[in-house]
PDB file of C-alpha atoms and ligand atoms in Angstrom:
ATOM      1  CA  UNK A   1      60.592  52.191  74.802  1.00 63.00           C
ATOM      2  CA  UNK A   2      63.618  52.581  76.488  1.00 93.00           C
ATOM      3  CA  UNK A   3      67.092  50.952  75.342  1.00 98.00           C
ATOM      4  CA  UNK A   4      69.001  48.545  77.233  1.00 98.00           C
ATOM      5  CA  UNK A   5      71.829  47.086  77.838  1.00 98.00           C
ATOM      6  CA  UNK A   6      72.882  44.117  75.427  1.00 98.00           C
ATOM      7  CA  UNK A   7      73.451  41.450  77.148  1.00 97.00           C
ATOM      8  CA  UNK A   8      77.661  40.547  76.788  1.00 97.00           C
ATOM      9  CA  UNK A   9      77.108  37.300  74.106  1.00 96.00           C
ATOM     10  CA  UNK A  10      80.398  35.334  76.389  1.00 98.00           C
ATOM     11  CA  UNK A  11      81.928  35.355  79.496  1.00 98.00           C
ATOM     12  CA  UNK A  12      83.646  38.201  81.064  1.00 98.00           C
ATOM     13  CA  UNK A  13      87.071  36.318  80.697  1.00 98.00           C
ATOM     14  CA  UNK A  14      86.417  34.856  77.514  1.00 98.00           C
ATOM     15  CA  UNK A  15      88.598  37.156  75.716  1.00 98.00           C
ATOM     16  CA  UNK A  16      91.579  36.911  77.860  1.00 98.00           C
ATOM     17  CA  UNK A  17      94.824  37.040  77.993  1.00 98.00           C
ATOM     18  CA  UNK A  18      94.327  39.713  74.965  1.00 98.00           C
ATOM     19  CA  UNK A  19      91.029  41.424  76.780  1.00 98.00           C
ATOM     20  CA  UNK A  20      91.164  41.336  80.653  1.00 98.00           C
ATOM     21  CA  UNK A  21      88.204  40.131  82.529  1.00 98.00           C
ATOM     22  CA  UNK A  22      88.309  43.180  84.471  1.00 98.00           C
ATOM     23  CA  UNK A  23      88.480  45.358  81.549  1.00 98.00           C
ATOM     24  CA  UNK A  24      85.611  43.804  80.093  1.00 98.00           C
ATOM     25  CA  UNK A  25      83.681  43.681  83.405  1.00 98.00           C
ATOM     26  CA  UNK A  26      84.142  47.310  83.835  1.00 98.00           C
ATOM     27  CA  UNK A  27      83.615  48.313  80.319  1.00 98.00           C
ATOM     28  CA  UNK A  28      80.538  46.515  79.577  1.00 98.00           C
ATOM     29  CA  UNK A  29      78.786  46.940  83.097  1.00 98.00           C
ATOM     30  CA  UNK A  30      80.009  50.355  84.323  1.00 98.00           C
ATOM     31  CA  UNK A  31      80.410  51.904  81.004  1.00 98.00           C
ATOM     32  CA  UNK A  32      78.264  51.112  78.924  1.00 98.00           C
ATOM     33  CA  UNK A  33      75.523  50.727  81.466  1.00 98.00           C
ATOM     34  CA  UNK A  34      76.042  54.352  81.927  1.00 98.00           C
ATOM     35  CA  UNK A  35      75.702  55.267  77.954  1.00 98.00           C
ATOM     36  CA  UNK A  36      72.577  53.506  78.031  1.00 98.00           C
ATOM     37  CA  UNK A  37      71.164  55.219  81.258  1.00 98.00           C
ATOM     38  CA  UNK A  38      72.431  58.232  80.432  1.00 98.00           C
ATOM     39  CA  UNK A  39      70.671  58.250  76.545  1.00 98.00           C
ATOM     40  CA  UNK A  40      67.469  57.526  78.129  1.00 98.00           C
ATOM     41  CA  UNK A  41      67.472  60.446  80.187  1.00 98.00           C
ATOM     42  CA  UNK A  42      68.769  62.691  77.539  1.00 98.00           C
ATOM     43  CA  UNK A  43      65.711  61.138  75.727  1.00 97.00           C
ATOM     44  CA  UNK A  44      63.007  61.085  78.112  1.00 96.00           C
ATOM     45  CA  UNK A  45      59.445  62.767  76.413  1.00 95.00           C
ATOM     46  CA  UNK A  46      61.161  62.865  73.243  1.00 95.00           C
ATOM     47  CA  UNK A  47      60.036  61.794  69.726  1.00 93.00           C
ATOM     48  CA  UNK A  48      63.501  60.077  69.648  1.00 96.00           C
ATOM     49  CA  UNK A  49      62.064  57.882  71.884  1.00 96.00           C
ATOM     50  CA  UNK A  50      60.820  56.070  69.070  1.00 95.00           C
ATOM     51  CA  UNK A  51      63.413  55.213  67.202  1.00 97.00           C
ATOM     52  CA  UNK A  52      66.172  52.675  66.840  1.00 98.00           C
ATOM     53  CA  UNK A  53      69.582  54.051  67.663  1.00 98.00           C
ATOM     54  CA  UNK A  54      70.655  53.952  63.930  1.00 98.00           C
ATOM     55  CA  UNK A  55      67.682  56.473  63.098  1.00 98.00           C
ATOM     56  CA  UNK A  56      69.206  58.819  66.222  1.00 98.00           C
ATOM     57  CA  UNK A  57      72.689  58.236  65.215  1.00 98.00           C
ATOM     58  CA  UNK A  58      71.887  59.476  60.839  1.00 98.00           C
ATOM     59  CA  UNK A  59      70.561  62.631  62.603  1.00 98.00           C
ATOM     60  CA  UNK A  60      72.234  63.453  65.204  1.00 98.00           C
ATOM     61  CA  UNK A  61      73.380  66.928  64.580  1.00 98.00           C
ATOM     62  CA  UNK A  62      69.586  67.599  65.620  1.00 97.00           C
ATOM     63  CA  UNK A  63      70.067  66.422  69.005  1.00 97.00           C
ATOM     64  CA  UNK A  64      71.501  67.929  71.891  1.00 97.00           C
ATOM     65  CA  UNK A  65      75.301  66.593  72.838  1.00 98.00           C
ATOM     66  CA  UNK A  66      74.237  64.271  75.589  1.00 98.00           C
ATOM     67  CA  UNK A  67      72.601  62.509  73.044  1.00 98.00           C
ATOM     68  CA  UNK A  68      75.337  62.281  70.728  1.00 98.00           C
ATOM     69  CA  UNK A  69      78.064  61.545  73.609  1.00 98.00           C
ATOM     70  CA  UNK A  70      75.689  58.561  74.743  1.00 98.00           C
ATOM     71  CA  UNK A  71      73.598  57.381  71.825  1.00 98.00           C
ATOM     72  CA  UNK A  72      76.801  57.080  69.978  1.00 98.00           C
ATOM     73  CA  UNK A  73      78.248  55.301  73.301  1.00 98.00           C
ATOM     74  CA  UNK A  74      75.325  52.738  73.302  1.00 98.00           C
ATOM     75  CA  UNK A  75      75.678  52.307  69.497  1.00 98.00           C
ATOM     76  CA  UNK A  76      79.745  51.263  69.226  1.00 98.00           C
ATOM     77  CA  UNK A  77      79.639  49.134  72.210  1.00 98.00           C
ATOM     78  CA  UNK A  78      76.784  47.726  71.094  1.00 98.00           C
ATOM     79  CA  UNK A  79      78.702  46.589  68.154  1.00 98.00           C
ATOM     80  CA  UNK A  80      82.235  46.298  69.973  1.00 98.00           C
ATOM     81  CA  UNK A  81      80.793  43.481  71.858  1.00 98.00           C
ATOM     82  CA  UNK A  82      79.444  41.208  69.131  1.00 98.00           C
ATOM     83  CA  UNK A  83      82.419  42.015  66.414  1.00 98.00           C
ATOM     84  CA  UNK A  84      84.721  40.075  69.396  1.00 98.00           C
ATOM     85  CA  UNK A  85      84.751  36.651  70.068  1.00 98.00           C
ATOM     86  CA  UNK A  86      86.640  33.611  71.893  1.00 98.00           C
ATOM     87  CA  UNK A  87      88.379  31.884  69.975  1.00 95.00           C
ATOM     88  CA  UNK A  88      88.405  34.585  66.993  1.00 97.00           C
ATOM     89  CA  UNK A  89      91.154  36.080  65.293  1.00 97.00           C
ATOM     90  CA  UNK A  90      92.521  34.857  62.075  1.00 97.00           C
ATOM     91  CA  UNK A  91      91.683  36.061  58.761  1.00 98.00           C
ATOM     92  CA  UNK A  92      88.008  36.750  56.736  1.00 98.00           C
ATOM     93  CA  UNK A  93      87.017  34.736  53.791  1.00 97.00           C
ATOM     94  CA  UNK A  94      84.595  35.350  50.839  1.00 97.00           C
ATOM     95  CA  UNK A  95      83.187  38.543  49.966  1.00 97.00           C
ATOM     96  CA  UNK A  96      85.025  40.182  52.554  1.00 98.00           C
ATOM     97  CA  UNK A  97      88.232  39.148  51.902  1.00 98.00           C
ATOM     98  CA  UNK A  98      87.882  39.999  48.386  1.00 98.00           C
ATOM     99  CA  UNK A  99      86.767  43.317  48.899  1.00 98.00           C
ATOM    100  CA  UNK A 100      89.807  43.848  51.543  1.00 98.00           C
ATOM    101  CA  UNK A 101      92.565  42.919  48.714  1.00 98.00           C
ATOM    102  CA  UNK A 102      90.132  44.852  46.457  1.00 98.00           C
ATOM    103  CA  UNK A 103      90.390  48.786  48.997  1.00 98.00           C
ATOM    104  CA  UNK A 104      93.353  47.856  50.358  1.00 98.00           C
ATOM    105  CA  UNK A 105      95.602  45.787  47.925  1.00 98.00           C
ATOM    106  CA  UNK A 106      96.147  43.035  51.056  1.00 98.00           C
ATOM    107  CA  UNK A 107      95.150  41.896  54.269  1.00 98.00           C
ATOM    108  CA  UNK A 108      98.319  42.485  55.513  1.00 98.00           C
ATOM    109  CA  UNK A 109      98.144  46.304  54.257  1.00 98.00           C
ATOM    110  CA  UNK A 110      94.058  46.744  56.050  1.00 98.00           C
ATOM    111  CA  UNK A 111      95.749  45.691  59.148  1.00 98.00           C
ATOM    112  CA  UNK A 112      98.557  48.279  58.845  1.00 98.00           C
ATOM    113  CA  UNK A 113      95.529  51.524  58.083  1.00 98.00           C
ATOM    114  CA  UNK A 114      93.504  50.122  60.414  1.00 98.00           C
ATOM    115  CA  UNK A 115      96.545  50.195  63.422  1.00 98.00           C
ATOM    116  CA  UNK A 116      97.127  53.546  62.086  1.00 98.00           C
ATOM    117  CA  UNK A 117      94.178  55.146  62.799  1.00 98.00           C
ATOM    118  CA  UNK A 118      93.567  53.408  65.663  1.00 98.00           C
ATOM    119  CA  UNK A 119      97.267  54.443  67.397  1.00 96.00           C
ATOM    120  CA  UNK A 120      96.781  58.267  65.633  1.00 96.00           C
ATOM    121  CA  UNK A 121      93.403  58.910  67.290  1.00 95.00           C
ATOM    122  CA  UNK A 122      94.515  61.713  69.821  1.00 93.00           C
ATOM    123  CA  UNK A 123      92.836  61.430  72.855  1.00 95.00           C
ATOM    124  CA  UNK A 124      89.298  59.336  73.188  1.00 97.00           C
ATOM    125  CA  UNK A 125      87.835  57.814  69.741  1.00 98.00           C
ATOM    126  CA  UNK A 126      87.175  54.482  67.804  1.00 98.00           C
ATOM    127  CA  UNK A 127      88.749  53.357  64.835  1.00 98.00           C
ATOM    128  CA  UNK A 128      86.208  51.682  62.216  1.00 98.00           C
ATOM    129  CA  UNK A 129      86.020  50.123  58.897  1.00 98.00           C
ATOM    130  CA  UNK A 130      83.534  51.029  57.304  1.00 98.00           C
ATOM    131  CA  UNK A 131      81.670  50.779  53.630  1.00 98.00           C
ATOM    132  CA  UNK A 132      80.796  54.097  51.925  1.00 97.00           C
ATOM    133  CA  UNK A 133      79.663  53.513  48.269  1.00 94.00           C
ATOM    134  CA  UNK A 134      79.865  50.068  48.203  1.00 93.00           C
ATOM    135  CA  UNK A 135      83.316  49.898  48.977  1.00 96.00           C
ATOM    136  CA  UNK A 136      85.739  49.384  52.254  1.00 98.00           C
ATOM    137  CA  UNK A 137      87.794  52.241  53.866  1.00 98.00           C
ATOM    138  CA  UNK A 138      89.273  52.954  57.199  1.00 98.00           C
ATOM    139  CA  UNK A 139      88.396  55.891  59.418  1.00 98.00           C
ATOM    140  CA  UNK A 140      88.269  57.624  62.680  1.00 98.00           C
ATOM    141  CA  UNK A 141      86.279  59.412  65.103  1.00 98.00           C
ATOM    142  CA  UNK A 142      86.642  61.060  68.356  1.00 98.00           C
ATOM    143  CA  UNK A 143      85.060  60.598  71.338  1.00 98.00           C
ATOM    144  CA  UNK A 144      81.863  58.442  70.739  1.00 98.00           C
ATOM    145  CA  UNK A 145      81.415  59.466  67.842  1.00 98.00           C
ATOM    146  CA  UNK A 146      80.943  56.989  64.732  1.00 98.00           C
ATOM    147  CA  UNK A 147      80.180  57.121  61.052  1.00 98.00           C
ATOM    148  CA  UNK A 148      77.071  56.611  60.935  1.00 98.00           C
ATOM    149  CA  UNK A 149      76.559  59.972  62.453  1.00 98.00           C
ATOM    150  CA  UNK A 150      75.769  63.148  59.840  1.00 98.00           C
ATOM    151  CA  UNK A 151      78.313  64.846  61.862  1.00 98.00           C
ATOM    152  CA  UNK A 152      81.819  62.384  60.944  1.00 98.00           C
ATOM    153  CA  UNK A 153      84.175  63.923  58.831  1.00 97.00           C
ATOM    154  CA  UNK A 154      83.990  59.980  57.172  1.00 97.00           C
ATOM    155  CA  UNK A 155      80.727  58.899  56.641  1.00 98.00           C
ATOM    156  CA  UNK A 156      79.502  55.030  56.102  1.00 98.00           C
ATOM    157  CA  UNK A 157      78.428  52.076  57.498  1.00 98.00           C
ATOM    158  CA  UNK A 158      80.481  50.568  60.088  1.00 98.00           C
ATOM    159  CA  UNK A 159      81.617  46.900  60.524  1.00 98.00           C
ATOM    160  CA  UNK A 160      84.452  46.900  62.662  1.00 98.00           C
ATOM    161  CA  UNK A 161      85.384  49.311  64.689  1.00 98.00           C
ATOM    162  CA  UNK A 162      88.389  49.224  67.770  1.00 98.00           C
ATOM    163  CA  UNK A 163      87.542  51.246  70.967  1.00 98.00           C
ATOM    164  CA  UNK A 164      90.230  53.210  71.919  1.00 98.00           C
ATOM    165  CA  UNK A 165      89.125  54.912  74.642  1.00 98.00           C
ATOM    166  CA  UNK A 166      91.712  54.296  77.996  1.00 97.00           C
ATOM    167  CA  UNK A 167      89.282  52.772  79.515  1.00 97.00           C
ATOM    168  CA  UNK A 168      89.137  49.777  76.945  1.00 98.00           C
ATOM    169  CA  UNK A 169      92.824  48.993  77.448  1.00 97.00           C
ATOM    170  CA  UNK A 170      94.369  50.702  80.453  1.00 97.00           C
ATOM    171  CA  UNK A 171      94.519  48.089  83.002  1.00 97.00           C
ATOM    172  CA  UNK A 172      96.358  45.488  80.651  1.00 97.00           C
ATOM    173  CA  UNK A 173      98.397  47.691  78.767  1.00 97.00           C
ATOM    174  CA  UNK A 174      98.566  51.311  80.702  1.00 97.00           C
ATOM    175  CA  UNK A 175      99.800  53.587  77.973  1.00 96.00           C
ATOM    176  CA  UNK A 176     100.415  50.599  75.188  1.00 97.00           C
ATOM    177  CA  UNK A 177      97.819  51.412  72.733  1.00 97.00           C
ATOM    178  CA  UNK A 178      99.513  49.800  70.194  1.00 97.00           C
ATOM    179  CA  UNK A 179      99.884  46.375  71.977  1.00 98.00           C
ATOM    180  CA  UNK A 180      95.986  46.644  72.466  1.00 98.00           C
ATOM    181  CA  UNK A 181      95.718  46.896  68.935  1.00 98.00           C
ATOM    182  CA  UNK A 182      97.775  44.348  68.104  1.00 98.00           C
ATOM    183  CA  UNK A 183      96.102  42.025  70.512  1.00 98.00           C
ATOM    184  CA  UNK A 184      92.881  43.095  69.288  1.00 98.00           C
ATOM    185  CA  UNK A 185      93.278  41.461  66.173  1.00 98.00           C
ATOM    186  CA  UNK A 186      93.457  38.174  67.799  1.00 98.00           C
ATOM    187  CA  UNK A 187      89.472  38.700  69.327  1.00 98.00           C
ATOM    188  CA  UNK A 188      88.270  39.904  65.590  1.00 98.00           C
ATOM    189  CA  UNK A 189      84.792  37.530  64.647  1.00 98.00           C
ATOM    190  CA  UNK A 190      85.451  37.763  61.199  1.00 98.00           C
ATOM    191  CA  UNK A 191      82.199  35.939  60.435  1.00 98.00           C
ATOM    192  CA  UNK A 192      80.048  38.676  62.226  1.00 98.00           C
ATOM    193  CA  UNK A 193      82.325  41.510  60.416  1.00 98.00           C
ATOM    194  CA  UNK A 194      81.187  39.579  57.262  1.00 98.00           C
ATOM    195  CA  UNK A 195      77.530  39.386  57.981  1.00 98.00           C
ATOM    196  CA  UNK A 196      78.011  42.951  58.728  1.00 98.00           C
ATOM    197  CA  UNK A 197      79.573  43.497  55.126  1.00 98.00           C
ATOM    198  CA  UNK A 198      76.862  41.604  53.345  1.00 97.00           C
ATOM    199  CA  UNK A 199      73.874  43.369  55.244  1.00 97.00           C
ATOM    200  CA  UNK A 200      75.751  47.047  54.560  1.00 96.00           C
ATOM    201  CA  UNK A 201      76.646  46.778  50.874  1.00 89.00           C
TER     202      UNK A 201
HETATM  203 MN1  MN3 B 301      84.379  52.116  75.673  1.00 59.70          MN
END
């Protein structure tokens, strides 16, 4: 069975002004399309066929790099898009909250390790939280890479994760990475990071 294209769960502008409509439009039907296509050619007569991108993703050093370069692609966005909302933005509750003050000390100090990694990623990458052991950290990867993957140098679960590719950001902010991120924050679902949390721990 062949993997498709997630369906974008709002409008193209429903994340402006901090996500373009153009960006998204781009990203989700150009880009990722192309992940997708791309992983199901890399795939094609394959036993990984038959299993779910997590499965590919926990093994991937035994794949061949198109199918790390788009599987991975097809996993983050597939995450990216449902980890943003309208409307979003604030601060989590509960559990996740809790555990935040717990890894980090604060809120306010998770925000600050998560801009971090996100504006020290050289080049193409993603920044993520993630939980490894039960507990929350911050980490990077490059290119579509993510920590799921047996390869990352940080290996967990994610639940967040920022894309920081140029093409996620370039036609709002040019070479402002950090603005992105800091508008970023203002699209963050904390409810679906939290279902995230509770499903990963
Ligand atoms: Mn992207």
């Amino acid at each position: 069975m062949a993997f498709e294209l997630p369906k974008l769960p709002y409008a193209y502008n429903a994340l402006e002004p901090h996500v373009d409509a153009k960006t998204m439009e781009i990203h989700h039907s150009k880009h990722h399309q192309a992940y997708v296509t791309n992983l199901n050619n890399a795939i094609a007569g394959t036993d990984a066929e038959k299993l779910s991108i997590e499965e590919i993703c926990k093994n991937i050093s035994k794949y061949p790099m198109p199918v790390r370069n788009n599987g991975g692609g097809h996993f983050n966005h597939s995450l990216f898009w449902t980890i943003m909302a309208p409307g979003a933005g604030g601060e989590p509750t509960g559990d996740l909250a809790a555990a935040i003050n717990s890894a980090f000390g604060s809120f306010a100090e998770f925000k600050t390790q998560f801009a971090a990694a996100a504006a020290t990623r050289f080049g193409s990458g993603w920044a993520w939280l993630i939980v490894k052991d039960g507990k929350l950290a911050v980490s990077s990867t490059p290119n579509q890479d993510n920590p799921l993957m047996d390869v990352a140098e940080v290996k967990g679960t994610p639940i967040l994760g920022i894309d920081v590719w140029e093409h996620a950001y370039y036609l709002n902010y040019q070479n402002r990475r950090p603005d992105y991120v800091t508008a970023f924050w203002n699209v963050i679902s904390w409810p679906e990071v939290a279902k995230r949390f509770s499903a990963a721990k």
